[in-house]
Amino acid sequence: MTDDPNKPSQPAAGPAQTNTGNDGIPAPRVTPRRAGRISWIWLVPLVAALIGASLLVKSWLETGPVVTIRFQSADGIEVGQTKLRYKDVVVGVVKDIRVSRDRSKVVVKAQLNREGSQYITRKDTRFWVVRPRLGISGVSGLGTLLSGPYIGVDTVRGSEDGPAVYEFIGQEKPPEVANDRSGRRFVLQAADLGSLEIGSPVYYRRIPVGRVIDYQLDESGRTVNIQIFVDAPNDKFVTSESRFWNASGIDFSLSGSGVAIKTGSLASVIAGGIAFATADEGQAKPVPADTVFTLSSSEVQAMADPDGTPFRVDMIFHQSVRGLKVGAPVEFRGLALGKVVDIDLEFNPKEVQFYVLVKTMLYPMRFGDAYDQLSQFEKGADYSGQYLLGPLVQQGMRAQIQPSNLLTGQQLIALDFFPDAPPVKFDSSKMPIVLPTIAGSFDRLQQQISSIVGKIDAVPFAGISNDLQSSLKSLNQLLKGLNGKVSPQAAATLKSAQNALNKVDNMLTQESSTGGNLNNVLRELTAAAKSLRALGDYLQTDPAALVRGRSADKLPTVDRSRQ
């Protein structure tokens, strides 16, 4: 009987024995398999599972929330490739890009890292696409030429306690100043933007200390609000007495002292710039951030004394205002007190005539100490113009148009006192004030010339011409009569006189006896004159000769001792 090979063999009780078959070949020895043994190969999937689980747990722990950012376009943004960076540290990656429902924006979904998501998901966080840019402040984003564009992140320091925000509006341009940059923001109000742009420098003593970060129109639309940022620690120099002015371009002036040219840096000439200084350091006080200042057009205007709140004054002129333009100065004895803001042609239906209404703005502080003194006249006035101009008009103040430049024909309005001006009714309570006017000197000259021309026209030149012609005819006839009757008699008389003169001339010649006698008389008179001169000289030396006569001549004595 043959043994079943699948049946396990029973272990021998004693020492192992070798069984041999009929043919003498030993039978194989079978060792039984141990029950419940685990193979080591199962450790490989177990370790892989543990590693995968740890990676999943790590990924779950490191994965932060998903934020939605809306941009104008997705230029340069790629899913899974474009990173989000805060201070050049990767804080997320773009996971999805799609177009908004209204097709006005591009919606970008970005997966943030858990670390740092608490300060990124805040309402003041800003996102923008970083690309190579060439601006006024320099070249930025050159690193993206190799790595590709990425989304920059900027957030406010210390904003972790606020509520989390997951939807944002991306900016098309990078912010000029980071939120965590040390310094303060200020607002400048100007009539227009001029040549200023975002990034234009701000100077203090010709040293750049800040830049323009934004600008927008005021709510009223009359001014432009320019936001500047001054870096620390230079922001402490912005005080209550700081004056700002536009330092753009080149300041060229020509005066009696010569030509003066002032210019800032090359950046301010090209892109504009703002400068500021302290007017009165003794009165300077610190100011908080977002303080509003006025931006002047020049340094001279900025550093001038304050003008105060202007008040409106209207003037009515009945003569031509040719050459008077908006912006023309209003002067008082050569000092500018204001300017013209509007010129309108009006019609008076009662008098049925046209007149020119000139609207001006006067600055009361430009009157100096007179402003405080005149304020004592009308203490109950509603505004400064009432007590400022009321007493002056009573003393004869009037407005007059005068030439400002004879070459260009420009005109200005001059305020002055005219004692001979006729009195007028001045209502100081009327708003705006209507200041009485007087005709200008040029208009008066025109009136005088017109009066003279009128008088000349009234002269009867035709009658005078007829009289002169008749008088000339009479004179001509008289001359003809004189020439015909008087001329022959006058010619005979002149001929007789000529003959008499010839006879006198013949008598005075030396050849005639009369001429010789006259010569002898003249010789005798000459000799007598010499004798009288000699007598006078003798009497002058010896006056006593008139009494005792002429003394004898003295002979010269001879000194014999020398012989």
Coordinates of C-alpha atoms in Angstrom, one line a residue:
M1 CA 0.0 0.0 0.0
T2 CA 1.4 3.4 -1.0
D3 CA 1.4 6.3 1.5
D4 CA -0.6 9.4 0.7
P5 CA 2.0 12.2 0.0
N6 CA -0.5 14.9 1.2
K7 CA -0.8 13.3 4.6
P8 CA 1.7 14.7 7.0
S9 CA 4.1 12.3 8.5
Q10 CA 4.1 11.5 12.2
P11 CA 7.3 12.4 14.0
A12 CA 9.3 9.4 15.2
A13 CA 9.4 8.9 18.9
G14 CA 13.0 8.0 18.9
P15 CA 16.0 9.0 16.9
A16 CA 15.4 9.6 13.3
Q17 CA 15.8 6.5 11.1
T18 CA 16.4 6.3 7.5
N19 CA 13.8 4.2 5.7
T20 CA 14.9 2.5 2.7
G21 CA 12.7 1.1 0.0
N22 CA 12.8 -2.2 -1.8
D23 CA 15.3 -0.8 -4.2
G24 CA 17.5 0.5 -1.4
I25 CA 17.0 4.2 -2.1
P26 CA 16.5 6.2 1.1
A27 CA 13.1 7.9 1.5
P28 CA 12.9 11.8 1.6
R29 CA 12.7 13.5 5.0
V30 CA 9.7 15.9 5.4
T31 CA 9.8 18.7 8.0
P32 CA 6.4 20.0 9.0
R33 CA 5.5 23.8 8.5
R34 CA 5.1 25.9 11.6
A35 CA 1.6 27.3 12.1
G36 CA 0.8 31.2 12.5
R37 CA 4.1 32.7 11.0
I38 CA 3.9 36.2 9.3
S39 CA 6.1 37.2 6.4
W40 CA 8.4 40.3 6.6
I41 CA 7.2 41.4 3.1
W42 CA 4.1 42.9 4.7
L43 CA 6.2 45.6 6.4
V44 CA 6.7 47.5 3.0
P45 CA 3.0 48.5 2.4
L46 CA 2.6 49.2 6.1
V47 CA 5.5 51.7 6.1
A48 CA 4.2 53.2 2.8
A49 CA 0.7 53.6 4.4
L50 CA 2.2 55.3 7.4
I51 CA 4.2 57.7 5.2
G52 CA 1.2 58.5 3.1
A53 CA -0.9 59.1 6.2
S54 CA 1.8 61.4 7.7
L55 CA 2.0 63.3 4.4
L56 CA -1.8 63.7 4.4
V57 CA -1.8 64.9 7.9
K58 CA 1.1 67.3 7.2
S59 CA -0.6 68.6 4.1
W60 CA -3.9 69.0 6.0
L61 CA -2.1 70.8 8.8
E62 CA -0.2 73.1 6.4
T63 CA -3.0 73.9 4.1
G64 CA -4.8 77.1 4.8
P65 CA -8.0 78.6 3.5
V66 CA -8.9 79.5 -0.1
V67 CA -9.1 83.1 -1.0
T68 CA -10.7 84.7 -4.0
I69 CA -9.0 87.6 -5.8
R70 CA -10.6 89.5 -8.7
F71 CA -8.3 91.0 -11.3
Q72 CA -8.9 92.9 -14.5
S73 CA -7.1 90.1 -16.5
A74 CA -5.2 86.9 -15.8
D75 CA -2.1 87.9 -17.8
G76 CA 0.8 85.8 -16.6
I77 CA -1.2 83.8 -14.0
E78 CA -1.1 80.0 -14.3
V79 CA -2.9 77.4 -12.3
G80 CA -0.4 75.5 -10.0
Q81 CA 2.5 77.6 -11.2
T82 CA 1.8 81.2 -10.0
K83 CA 2.8 81.6 -6.3
L84 CA 1.6 84.1 -3.7
R85 CA 4.5 85.8 -2.0
Y86 CA 4.6 88.0 1.1
K87 CA 8.0 89.6 1.6
D88 CA 9.4 87.2 -1.0
V89 CA 8.2 84.2 1.0
V90 CA 5.8 81.8 -0.7
V91 CA 2.4 81.8 1.2
G92 CA 0.1 80.2 -1.3
V93 CA -0.4 79.0 -4.9
V94 CA -3.1 79.6 -7.5
K95 CA -5.6 76.7 -7.7
D96 CA -8.2 78.0 -10.2
I97 CA -8.8 80.7 -12.7
R98 CA -12.2 81.6 -14.2
V99 CA -14.1 84.5 -15.6
S100 CA -16.8 86.2 -13.4
R101 CA -20.4 85.9 -14.3
D102 CA -20.6 89.5 -15.5
R103 CA -17.4 89.0 -17.5
S104 CA -15.9 92.2 -16.1
K105 CA -13.3 90.5 -13.9
V106 CA -11.1 87.4 -13.7
V107 CA -11.7 85.4 -10.5
V108 CA -8.5 83.8 -9.2
K109 CA -8.7 81.2 -6.4
A110 CA -5.6 80.8 -4.4
Q111 CA -4.8 78.2 -1.7
L112 CA -3.0 79.7 1.2
N113 CA -0.6 78.1 3.6
R114 CA -1.9 77.7 7.1
E115 CA 1.1 79.5 8.5
G116 CA 0.5 83.2 7.9
S117 CA -3.1 82.9 6.7
Q118 CA -4.3 84.6 9.9
Y119 CA -2.7 87.9 8.9
I120 CA -3.3 87.6 5.2
T121 CA -7.1 87.1 5.4
R122 CA -7.7 90.6 6.6
K123 CA -9.7 93.5 4.9
D124 CA -6.6 95.7 4.5
T125 CA -4.6 93.1 2.6
R126 CA -3.6 94.0 -1.0
F127 CA -2.9 91.7 -3.9
W128 CA -1.2 92.6 -7.2
V129 CA 0.5 90.8 -10.0
V130 CA 4.3 91.4 -10.0
R131 CA 5.7 91.9 -13.5
P132 CA 8.7 93.9 -14.8
R133 CA 7.7 97.6 -14.6
L134 CA 9.5 100.8 -15.6
G135 CA 8.2 103.7 -13.5
I136 CA 9.3 107.0 -12.1
S137 CA 10.6 105.5 -8.9
G138 CA 12.8 103.0 -10.9
V139 CA 12.7 99.5 -12.4
S140 CA 10.9 96.8 -10.5
G141 CA 10.0 93.1 -11.0
L142 CA 13.2 92.2 -13.0
G143 CA 13.3 88.8 -11.2
T144 CA 10.1 87.7 -12.8
L145 CA 11.9 87.6 -16.2
L146 CA 13.2 84.1 -15.2
S147 CA 10.8 82.9 -12.5
G148 CA 7.6 84.3 -14.2
P149 CA 5.0 86.6 -12.7
Y150 CA 3.7 86.0 -9.2
I151 CA 1.1 87.6 -7.0
G152 CA 2.5 90.0 -4.4
V153 CA 0.8 90.3 -1.0
D154 CA 0.9 93.3 1.4
T155 CA -0.9 93.4 4.7
V156 CA -1.2 95.6 7.8
R157 CA 0.9 94.8 10.7
G158 CA -1.0 93.9 13.9
S159 CA -4.3 93.1 12.2
E160 CA -4.6 89.5 13.3
D161 CA -7.5 90.2 15.7
G162 CA -10.0 91.3 13.1
P163 CA -12.5 89.2 11.3
A164 CA -11.2 87.0 8.5
V165 CA -11.9 88.1 4.9
Y166 CA -11.7 85.7 1.9
E167 CA -12.6 87.9 -1.1
F168 CA -10.4 90.7 -2.4
I169 CA -10.1 93.1 -5.3
G170 CA -6.7 92.9 -6.8
Q171 CA -4.7 96.0 -7.8
E172 CA -3.4 96.5 -11.3
K173 CA -0.3 98.4 -10.0
P174 CA 1.9 97.6 -7.0
P175 CA 1.4 100.0 -4.0
E176 CA 4.0 102.7 -3.8
V177 CA 4.3 102.3 0.0
A178 CA 4.0 99.0 2.0
N179 CA 1.6 99.1 4.9
D180 CA 4.4 98.2 7.4
R181 CA 6.7 101.0 6.2
S182 CA 7.6 103.5 8.9
G183 CA 6.3 107.0 8.2
R184 CA 3.1 109.0 7.9
R185 CA 0.7 110.0 5.2
F186 CA -0.4 113.6 4.5
V187 CA -2.9 115.2 2.2
L188 CA -2.1 118.2 0.0
Q189 CA -4.9 120.2 -1.7
A190 CA -4.0 121.9 -5.0
A191 CA -5.9 123.7 -7.8
D192 CA -4.7 121.1 -10.3
L193 CA -2.3 118.2 -10.5
G194 CA 0.3 119.8 -12.7
S195 CA 3.1 117.5 -13.7
L196 CA 2.9 115.4 -10.6
E197 CA 2.5 111.6 -10.8
I198 CA 2.4 108.7 -8.5
G199 CA 6.0 108.2 -7.4
S200 CA 7.0 111.9 -7.7
P201 CA 9.5 112.7 -4.9
V202 CA 9.0 114.9 -1.9
Y203 CA 12.0 117.0 -0.8
Y204 CA 13.0 118.7 2.4
R205 CA 16.0 120.9 2.1
R206 CA 16.6 119.3 -1.3
I207 CA 16.8 115.8 0.2
P208 CA 14.2 113.3 -0.9
V209 CA 12.2 112.2 2.2
G210 CA 9.0 110.8 0.6
R211 CA 6.9 110.4 -2.5
V212 CA 3.4 110.9 -3.9
I213 CA 1.4 107.7 -3.4
D214 CA -2.0 108.7 -4.7
Y215 CA -4.3 111.5 -6.0
Q216 CA -8.0 112.0 -6.7
L217 CA -10.5 114.8 -7.2
D218 CA -12.1 116.3 -4.2
E219 CA -15.8 115.6 -3.7
S220 CA -16.6 119.2 -4.8
G221 CA -14.5 118.8 -7.9
R222 CA -12.8 122.2 -7.3
T223 CA -9.5 120.9 -6.0
V224 CA -7.2 117.8 -6.3
N225 CA -6.3 115.9 -3.1
I226 CA -2.7 114.6 -3.4
Q227 CA -1.6 112.0 -0.9
I228 CA 2.1 111.9 0.1
F229 CA 4.1 109.6 2.3
V230 CA 7.0 110.9 4.3
D231 CA 9.4 108.2 5.6
A232 CA 10.4 108.1 9.3
P233 CA 12.3 109.7 10.9
N234 CA 11.9 112.6 8.5
D235 CA 8.2 112.8 9.0
K236 CA 8.8 114.7 12.3
F237 CA 9.8 117.7 10.2
V238 CA 6.2 118.0 9.0
T239 CA 4.6 120.4 11.5
S240 CA 1.8 122.9 11.8
E241 CA 4.0 125.6 10.2
S242 CA 5.0 123.5 7.2
R243 CA 4.4 125.0 3.8
F244 CA 4.3 122.8 0.6
W245 CA 4.9 124.0 -3.0
N246 CA 5.2 122.5 -6.4
A247 CA 9.0 122.1 -7.2
S248 CA 8.4 120.8 -10.7
G249 CA 10.2 122.1 -13.8
I250 CA 12.5 125.1 -14.0
D251 CA 11.9 128.5 -12.3
F252 CA 13.1 131.2 -14.6
S253 CA 12.9 134.9 -13.6
L254 CA 14.3 138.1 -15.1
S255 CA 14.6 141.2 -12.8
G256 CA 16.7 144.2 -12.3
S257 CA 19.4 142.2 -10.5
G258 CA 19.8 139.9 -13.5
V259 CA 18.6 136.4 -14.6
A260 CA 17.8 133.9 -11.9
I261 CA 17.2 130.2 -12.7
K262 CA 16.2 127.7 -10.0
T263 CA 15.7 124.0 -10.6
G264 CA 15.4 120.8 -8.6
S265 CA 16.8 117.4 -9.3
L266 CA 16.5 115.7 -12.7
A267 CA 13.7 113.5 -11.4
S268 CA 11.6 116.6 -10.3
V269 CA 12.2 118.2 -13.7
I270 CA 11.0 115.1 -15.6
A271 CA 8.3 113.7 -13.3
G272 CA 7.6 116.7 -11.0
G273 CA 8.2 117.0 -7.3
I274 CA 7.0 118.6 -4.1
A275 CA 9.1 120.5 -1.6
F276 CA 8.3 121.8 1.9
A277 CA 9.8 123.9 4.6
T278 CA 8.9 125.4 8.0
A279 CA 7.8 129.0 7.9
D280 CA 8.0 129.7 11.7
E281 CA 10.0 127.2 13.7
G282 CA 9.1 128.9 16.9
Q283 CA 5.4 128.3 16.4
A284 CA 5.8 124.8 14.9
K285 CA 3.8 122.0 16.6
P286 CA 3.6 118.3 15.7
V287 CA 0.7 117.2 13.5
P288 CA -1.0 113.8 13.2
A289 CA -1.1 111.7 10.1
D290 CA -3.6 112.6 7.3
T291 CA -3.3 116.3 8.1
V292 CA -4.5 118.5 5.2
F293 CA -2.1 121.1 3.8
T294 CA -2.3 123.5 0.9
L295 CA 0.0 123.0 -2.1
S296 CA 1.2 126.3 -3.5
S297 CA 2.5 126.9 -7.0
S298 CA 5.8 128.4 -6.0
E299 CA 8.1 128.8 -3.0
V300 CA 7.5 132.5 -2.8
Q301 CA 3.7 132.0 -2.6
A302 CA 4.0 129.2 -0.1
M303 CA 6.3 131.1 2.3
A304 CA 4.3 134.4 2.1
D305 CA 2.2 135.5 5.0
P306 CA -1.3 134.0 5.2
D307 CA -3.9 135.9 3.3
G308 CA -6.9 134.9 5.3
T309 CA -10.3 133.9 4.0
P310 CA -11.1 135.9 0.9
F311 CA -14.4 137.8 0.4
R312 CA -16.1 138.7 -2.8
V313 CA -16.3 142.3 -4.1
D314 CA -18.2 143.2 -7.2
M315 CA -17.5 146.3 -9.4
I316 CA -19.7 147.8 -12.1
F317 CA -18.0 149.6 -15.1
H318 CA -19.8 151.5 -17.8
Q319 CA -16.7 151.9 -20.0
S320 CA -14.7 149.4 -22.1
V321 CA -12.7 146.8 -20.1
R322 CA -10.5 145.7 -23.0
G323 CA -7.3 144.2 -21.7
L324 CA -8.8 143.2 -18.3
K325 CA -8.6 139.4 -18.0
V326 CA -9.6 136.9 -15.4
G327 CA -6.7 136.6 -12.9
A328 CA -5.7 140.3 -13.3
P329 CA -4.5 141.8 -10.0
V330 CA -6.5 144.1 -7.8
E331 CA -4.0 146.6 -6.3
F332 CA -4.0 149.3 -3.7
R333 CA -1.2 151.8 -4.3
G334 CA 0.9 149.1 -5.9
L335 CA 0.2 146.3 -3.4
A336 CA -1.8 143.3 -4.6
L337 CA -4.9 142.8 -2.5
G338 CA -6.7 140.3 -4.6
K339 CA -7.5 139.2 -8.2
V340 CA -10.3 139.2 -10.8
V341 CA -12.3 135.9 -10.8
D342 CA -15.0 136.7 -13.4
I343 CA -16.1 139.3 -16.0
D344 CA -19.7 139.3 -17.2
L345 CA -21.7 141.6 -19.5
E346 CA -25.0 142.6 -17.8
F347 CA -28.1 144.5 -18.8
N348 CA -30.0 147.0 -16.7
P349 CA -33.6 147.0 -17.8
K350 CA -34.5 150.1 -15.8
E351 CA -31.8 152.3 -17.4
V352 CA -31.9 150.3 -20.7
Q353 CA -28.1 150.0 -20.9
F354 CA -25.4 147.5 -20.7
Y355 CA -22.6 147.4 -18.1
V356 CA -19.7 145.2 -17.2
L357 CA -19.8 143.3 -13.9
V358 CA -16.3 142.4 -12.6
K359 CA -16.2 139.9 -9.8
T360 CA -13.1 140.0 -7.6
M361 CA -11.8 138.2 -4.5
L362 CA -10.0 140.3 -1.9
Y363 CA -7.8 139.0 0.9
P364 CA -8.3 141.0 4.1
M365 CA -5.1 139.9 5.8
R366 CA -3.1 141.7 3.0
F367 CA -4.2 145.0 4.5
G368 CA -1.8 144.4 7.4
D369 CA -2.4 146.2 10.7
A370 CA -5.0 148.4 9.0
Y371 CA -7.3 145.3 9.0
D372 CA -7.3 145.2 12.8
Q373 CA -7.7 148.9 13.1
L374 CA -10.6 149.1 10.6
S375 CA -12.4 146.3 12.4
Q376 CA -13.1 148.6 15.3
F377 CA -15.4 150.7 13.1
E378 CA -18.1 148.1 12.6
K379 CA -17.8 145.4 15.3
G380 CA -21.2 144.0 14.5
A381 CA -20.5 143.1 10.9
D382 CA -21.4 139.7 9.6
Y383 CA -18.1 139.3 7.7
S384 CA -14.8 141.1 7.3
G385 CA -15.7 142.9 4.1
Q386 CA -18.3 145.0 5.8
Y387 CA -16.2 146.8 8.3
L388 CA -13.1 146.8 6.0
L389 CA -14.5 148.7 3.0
G390 CA -17.3 150.7 4.6
P391 CA -15.1 153.4 6.2
L392 CA -12.8 153.5 3.2
V393 CA -15.6 154.2 0.7
Q394 CA -16.7 157.1 2.9
Q395 CA -13.2 158.6 2.6
G396 CA -13.4 158.5 -1.2
M397 CA -12.1 155.0 -2.1
R398 CA -13.0 154.0 -5.6
A399 CA -12.1 151.3 -8.1
Q400 CA -10.5 152.3 -11.3
I401 CA -9.2 150.4 -14.4
Q402 CA -5.6 151.3 -15.1
P403 CA -3.0 150.0 -17.6
S404 CA -0.7 147.3 -16.3
N405 CA 1.5 146.9 -19.4
L406 CA 1.6 149.4 -22.2
L407 CA 3.2 147.0 -24.6
T408 CA 0.7 144.2 -24.2
G409 CA -2.3 146.4 -23.3
Q410 CA -3.1 144.5 -20.2
Q411 CA -5.3 146.2 -17.5
L412 CA -5.6 145.9 -13.8
I413 CA -8.0 147.3 -11.2
A414 CA -6.6 149.9 -8.8
L415 CA -8.1 150.9 -5.5
D416 CA -7.3 154.5 -4.4
F417 CA -8.8 157.5 -2.8
F418 CA -10.3 160.2 -5.0
P419 CA -11.3 163.2 -2.8
D420 CA -13.1 164.9 -5.7
A421 CA -15.2 161.8 -6.5
P422 CA -18.9 162.4 -6.2
P423 CA -20.6 160.9 -3.1
V424 CA -22.4 157.6 -3.6
K425 CA -24.7 155.4 -1.6
F426 CA -22.7 152.5 -0.3
D427 CA -24.6 149.6 1.3
S428 CA -22.1 147.6 3.3
S429 CA -24.7 145.0 4.3
K430 CA -25.2 143.9 0.7
M431 CA -23.7 140.6 -0.2
P432 CA -21.6 140.6 -2.2
I433 CA -20.3 144.1 -1.7
V434 CA -20.6 146.4 -4.7
L435 CA -17.7 148.8 -4.6
P436 CA -18.2 152.2 -6.5
T437 CA -16.0 152.8 -9.5
I438 CA -14.6 155.8 -11.3
A439 CA -13.6 156.3 -14.9
G440 CA -9.9 155.5 -15.6
S441 CA -7.3 158.1 -16.5
F442 CA -7.2 156.8 -20.1
D443 CA -11.0 157.1 -20.4
R444 CA -10.8 160.6 -19.0
L445 CA -8.1 161.4 -21.6
Q446 CA -10.3 160.1 -24.3
Q447 CA -13.2 162.3 -23.0
Q448 CA -10.9 165.3 -22.9
I449 CA -9.7 164.6 -26.4
S450 CA -13.3 164.2 -27.6
S451 CA -14.2 167.5 -26.0
I452 CA -11.3 169.3 -27.7
V453 CA -12.2 167.7 -31.0
G454 CA -15.7 168.8 -30.5
K455 CA -14.7 172.4 -29.8
I456 CA -12.4 172.4 -32.9
D457 CA -15.3 171.1 -34.9
A458 CA -17.4 174.1 -33.7
V459 CA -14.8 176.6 -35.1
P460 CA -16.1 178.2 -38.4
F461 CA -13.1 177.4 -40.5
A462 CA -15.0 178.2 -43.7
G463 CA -15.8 181.8 -42.7
I464 CA -12.3 182.4 -41.4
S465 CA -10.9 181.1 -44.7
N466 CA -13.1 183.5 -46.6
D467 CA -12.0 186.4 -44.4
L468 CA -8.4 185.6 -44.9
Q469 CA -8.8 185.4 -48.6
S470 CA -10.4 188.9 -48.8
S471 CA -7.7 190.3 -46.5
L472 CA -5.0 188.8 -48.7
K473 CA -6.6 190.4 -51.7
S474 CA -6.7 193.8 -50.0
L475 CA -3.1 193.5 -49.0
N476 CA -2.1 192.5 -52.5
Q477 CA -3.8 195.6 -53.9
L478 CA -2.0 197.8 -51.3
L479 CA 1.3 196.4 -52.2
K480 CA 0.7 197.1 -55.9
G481 CA -0.2 200.7 -55.1
L482 CA 2.9 201.2 -53.0
N483 CA 5.0 199.7 -55.8
G484 CA 3.5 202.0 -58.4
K485 CA 3.5 205.3 -56.5
V486 CA 5.8 205.2 -53.5
S487 CA 8.7 203.2 -55.0
P488 CA 9.9 206.0 -57.5
Q489 CA 9.9 208.6 -54.8
A490 CA 11.8 206.3 -52.4
A491 CA 14.3 205.5 -55.1
A492 CA 15.1 209.3 -55.7
T493 CA 15.5 209.9 -51.9
L494 CA 17.9 207.0 -51.6
K495 CA 19.9 208.3 -54.6
S496 CA 20.2 211.7 -52.9
A497 CA 21.4 210.2 -49.7
Q498 CA 23.9 208.1 -51.6
N499 CA 25.4 211.3 -53.2
A500 CA 25.6 213.0 -49.8
L501 CA 27.5 210.1 -48.4
N502 CA 29.9 210.1 -51.3
K503 CA 30.7 213.8 -50.6
V504 CA 31.4 213.2 -47.0
D505 CA 33.7 210.4 -47.9
N506 CA 35.6 212.6 -50.3
M507 CA 36.0 215.3 -47.6
L508 CA 37.5 212.7 -45.2
T509 CA 40.2 211.5 -47.5
Q510 CA 43.9 212.5 -46.8
E511 CA 44.3 214.2 -50.2
S512 CA 41.6 216.8 -49.3
S513 CA 42.4 219.9 -47.2
T514 CA 39.7 219.0 -44.8
G515 CA 41.2 215.6 -44.2
G516 CA 44.7 217.0 -43.6
N517 CA 43.4 219.5 -41.0
L518 CA 41.6 216.7 -39.2
N519 CA 44.8 214.8 -39.0
N520 CA 46.7 217.7 -37.5
V521 CA 44.0 218.3 -34.9
L522 CA 44.2 214.7 -33.9
R523 CA 48.1 214.9 -33.5
E524 CA 47.8 217.9 -31.3
L525 CA 45.2 216.2 -29.2
T526 CA 47.5 213.2 -28.8
A527 CA 50.4 215.4 -27.6
A528 CA 48.2 217.2 -25.1
A529 CA 47.1 213.9 -23.7
K530 CA 50.7 212.8 -23.2
S531 CA 51.6 216.1 -21.4
L532 CA 48.6 215.7 -19.1
R533 CA 49.6 212.1 -18.4
A534 CA 53.2 213.2 -17.5
L535 CA 51.9 216.0 -15.3
G536 CA 49.6 213.6 -13.5
D537 CA 52.5 211.2 -12.8
Y538 CA 54.7 214.1 -11.4
L539 CA 52.1 215.4 -9.1
Q540 CA 51.5 211.9 -7.9
T541 CA 55.1 211.6 -6.9
D542 CA 55.5 215.2 -5.6
P543 CA 52.1 216.6 -4.6
A544 CA 53.8 219.7 -2.8
A545 CA 54.9 221.0 -6.2
L546 CA 51.4 222.6 -6.6
V547 CA 52.3 225.0 -3.6
R548 CA 56.0 225.7 -3.8
G549 CA 56.6 224.9 -7.5
R550 CA 59.0 222.5 -9.0
S551 CA 62.2 221.9 -7.0
A552 CA 65.6 222.3 -8.5
D553 CA 67.3 219.3 -10.0
K554 CA 69.7 217.6 -7.7
L555 CA 73.3 217.0 -9.0
P556 CA 74.8 213.7 -8.2
T557 CA 77.6 213.8 -5.4
V558 CA 81.0 212.2 -5.8
D559 CA 82.6 210.1 -3.0
R560 CA 86.2 211.2 -2.9
S561 CA 87.3 208.9 -0.2
R562 CA 87.3 206.1 -2.7
Q563 CA 89.6 208.0 -5.1

